[in-house]
XYZ file of C-alpha atoms in Angstrom:
232
model
C -36.877 -40.124 -5.387
C -37.663 -43.855 -5.700
C -40.011 -43.145 -8.601
C -37.238 -41.333 -10.483
C -34.855 -44.256 -9.946
C -37.451 -46.736 -11.193
C -38.071 -44.568 -14.275
C -34.337 -44.446 -15.018
C -34.075 -48.228 -14.624
C -36.838 -48.742 -17.212
C -35.513 -46.101 -19.657
C -31.852 -46.943 -20.239
C -31.491 -44.654 -23.273
C -32.737 -41.573 -21.420
C -30.447 -42.326 -18.458
C -27.424 -42.659 -20.760
C -28.283 -39.415 -22.581
C -28.638 -37.572 -19.268
C -25.281 -38.941 -18.103
C -23.582 -37.821 -21.354
C -25.098 -34.342 -21.023
C -23.868 -33.997 -17.429
C -20.350 -35.200 -18.291
C -20.104 -32.947 -21.364
C -21.384 -29.948 -19.411
C -18.895 -30.595 -16.621
C -15.984 -30.774 -19.071
C -17.017 -27.553 -20.842
C -17.553 -25.565 -17.654
C -14.500 -27.045 -15.934
C -12.239 -25.974 -18.779
C -13.379 -22.361 -18.510
C -13.173 -22.072 -14.708
C -10.478 -19.776 -13.311
C -7.882 -21.699 -11.329
C -5.282 -20.148 -9.008
C -2.638 -21.850 -6.927
C -2.369 -18.799 -4.654
C -5.688 -16.952 -4.930
C -5.803 -13.259 -4.025
C -8.871 -11.701 -2.449
C -9.732 -8.360 -0.920
C -9.903 -8.004 2.847
C -12.037 -4.819 2.738
C -9.561 -3.089 5.038
C -7.415 0.018 4.656
C -4.199 0.481 6.619
C -2.560 3.769 7.606
C 0.922 3.729 9.102
C 3.171 6.598 10.102
C 6.673 6.593 11.571
C 7.532 9.057 14.335
C 11.193 8.407 15.244
C 12.036 8.509 18.943
C 8.464 9.142 20.107
C 6.835 7.303 22.986
C 3.483 5.533 22.529
C 1.719 8.435 24.257
C 3.325 10.955 21.897
C 2.404 8.775 18.913
C -1.196 8.629 20.097
C -1.473 12.392 20.620
C 0.454 13.487 17.526
C -0.552 10.858 14.966
C -3.356 8.508 16.001
C -5.903 11.057 17.206
C -5.603 13.490 14.251
C -5.947 10.621 11.767
C -8.906 9.069 13.609
C -10.654 12.444 13.685
C -10.049 13.001 9.969
C -11.127 9.580 8.682
C -14.133 9.207 10.980
C -16.136 11.379 8.587
C -15.340 9.227 5.527
C -18.354 7.359 4.162
C -18.482 3.533 4.310
C -15.954 3.219 7.143
C -17.486 0.719 9.560
C -14.805 0.368 12.225
C -11.486 2.030 13.149
C -8.765 0.148 15.051
C -5.595 1.956 16.121
C -2.294 0.912 17.671
C 0.361 3.244 19.088
C 3.834 1.825 19.564
C 7.202 3.388 20.192
C 8.140 5.311 17.063
C 5.198 4.243 14.900
C 1.428 4.484 14.762
C -0.930 2.284 12.733
C -4.650 2.534 11.978
C -6.815 -0.094 10.282
C -10.150 0.895 8.767
C -12.804 -1.720 8.076
C -14.896 -0.919 5.003
C -18.636 -1.504 4.930
C -19.728 -4.660 3.095
C -20.502 -3.978 -0.554
C -18.782 -0.576 -0.632
C -16.224 0.419 -3.263
C -12.920 -0.056 -1.429
C -10.951 1.880 -4.059
C -13.185 4.927 -3.618
C -12.925 4.709 0.171
C -9.133 4.452 -0.187
C -9.039 7.659 -2.255
C -11.262 9.454 0.259
C -9.071 8.349 3.169
C -5.897 9.494 1.383
C -7.503 12.859 0.697
C -8.481 13.331 4.341
C -5.066 12.272 5.659
C -3.286 14.610 3.212
C -5.285 17.540 4.593
C -3.915 17.078 8.126
C -1.477 19.897 8.941
C -0.835 19.161 12.632
C 1.548 16.215 12.353
C 4.840 16.623 14.255
C 7.709 17.929 12.124
C 9.842 14.885 12.976
C 7.210 12.446 11.734
C 7.562 10.840 8.317
C 4.899 10.910 5.604
C 1.878 8.666 6.278
C 1.455 5.543 4.157
C -2.131 4.675 3.168
C -2.740 1.328 1.464
C -5.368 -1.343 0.950
C -4.787 -4.605 2.785
C -4.779 -7.586 0.430
C -3.985 -11.246 0.857
C -0.939 -12.006 -1.277
C 1.435 -14.947 -1.249
C 4.926 -15.131 -2.581
C 5.208 -17.251 -5.728
C 8.891 -16.962 -6.653
C 11.908 -15.526 -4.827
C 14.817 -14.184 -6.863
C 18.109 -13.376 -5.121
C 20.550 -10.892 -6.662
C 24.133 -11.035 -5.369
C 27.642 -10.488 -6.632
C 31.038 -8.944 -6.066
C 29.864 -5.342 -6.362
C 28.846 -2.392 -4.244
C 25.467 -2.311 -2.536
C 24.233 0.457 -4.821
C 25.229 -1.466 -7.967
C 23.380 -4.556 -6.770
C 20.280 -2.487 -5.932
C 20.337 -0.863 -9.386
C 20.535 -4.289 -11.036
C 17.658 -5.530 -8.863
C 15.568 -2.483 -9.819
C 16.154 -3.147 -13.529
C 15.128 -6.773 -13.059
C 11.999 -5.641 -11.219
C 11.069 -3.243 -14.030
C 11.640 -5.941 -16.675
C 9.456 -8.406 -14.764
C 6.697 -5.831 -14.283
C 6.649 -5.336 -18.051
C 5.526 -8.952 -18.486
C 1.762 -9.170 -19.130
C 1.158 -12.041 -16.685
C 3.014 -10.494 -13.708
C 1.022 -8.091 -11.544
C 3.380 -7.312 -8.667
C 7.113 -7.426 -7.961
C 8.593 -6.169 -4.690
C 12.165 -5.531 -3.579
C 13.011 -6.836 -0.134
C 15.929 -6.164 2.219
C 16.841 -2.988 0.350
C 17.846 0.068 2.328
C 16.385 3.385 1.123
C 18.669 5.973 -0.439
C 20.032 8.560 1.946
C 21.757 11.907 1.342
C 24.435 12.942 3.841
C 25.378 16.629 4.091
C 28.724 17.465 5.696
C 29.683 21.091 6.373
C 33.118 22.271 7.369
C 33.220 24.004 10.747
C 35.155 26.914 9.243
C 32.370 27.536 6.713
C 29.785 27.545 9.484
C 31.759 30.209 11.344
C 32.326 32.205 8.161
C 28.582 32.472 7.469
C 27.622 32.595 11.141
C 25.440 29.493 10.903
C 24.706 26.491 13.093
C 23.878 22.934 12.082
C 20.214 23.249 13.224
C 19.866 26.352 11.026
C 21.269 24.489 8.014
C 18.920 21.565 8.721
C 15.969 23.973 8.842
C 16.932 25.482 5.471
C 17.194 22.025 3.908
C 13.820 21.105 5.358
C 12.212 24.247 3.904
C 13.709 23.413 0.501
C 12.169 19.924 0.603
C 8.531 20.824 0.961
C 5.940 18.074 0.570
C 2.581 19.633 1.351
C -1.026 18.791 0.525
C -3.014 21.613 -1.063
C -6.491 20.103 -1.027
C -8.412 18.932 -4.083
C -10.125 20.285 -7.190
C -13.420 18.782 -8.338
C -13.866 18.470 -12.106
C -16.317 16.719 -14.427
C -13.825 13.852 -14.797
C -13.358 13.359 -11.062
C -11.465 14.795 -8.117
C -7.865 15.953 -8.593
C -5.582 16.075 -5.559
C -3.247 19.095 -5.363
C 0.106 18.591 -3.659
C 3.360 20.535 -3.498
C 6.318 18.251 -3.983
C 9.435 20.457 -4.026
C 12.545 18.458 -3.192
C 15.634 20.300 -4.275
C 18.215 18.245 -2.457
């Protein structure tokens, strides 16, 4: 180290040239480096959540957690499974093996969960997603003297317009209630057709079938087959 310093002290031109090369290289590389104020990175985790209204934690564990754990335990590159059963909802987090393709594991997990036919009838559809670290950049509030539905429709149009921008990757609506269809039947009509409200509810449920039918393997990849028949 001392010899190099002595050589630099005796060769001023070489030292100046080396300094110029280092500064120029730093400027060139620094200008091409990717810079993010809120960087996003993968957590190599997959989350599965499922709502079971009115169920106790024990019922959630028996009806939701255990069937899902049994199904996804056979998926390749799943290193660890962590589950939580709470009142009315069950959640499972899968840790993906280091270096594995998380997108492929996500598709495999969705396929296995869709094949489960033993979920309780009252349970909602499972939601399978990849956990990512995202931070909010801008908040946009939509308000006005209008009905809730009109404001939601305006917010949805704004979301679609923003998503069409090339530099925007994700836009989410918050504090928006999902659409709901209410069916009211006159008591006289029920008596006329000799029906009860549970029977009508069962007919509506049969007309809104959302059922997984497995998968078909092709040369281009695996195609998931699902029946999505919602008439109401």
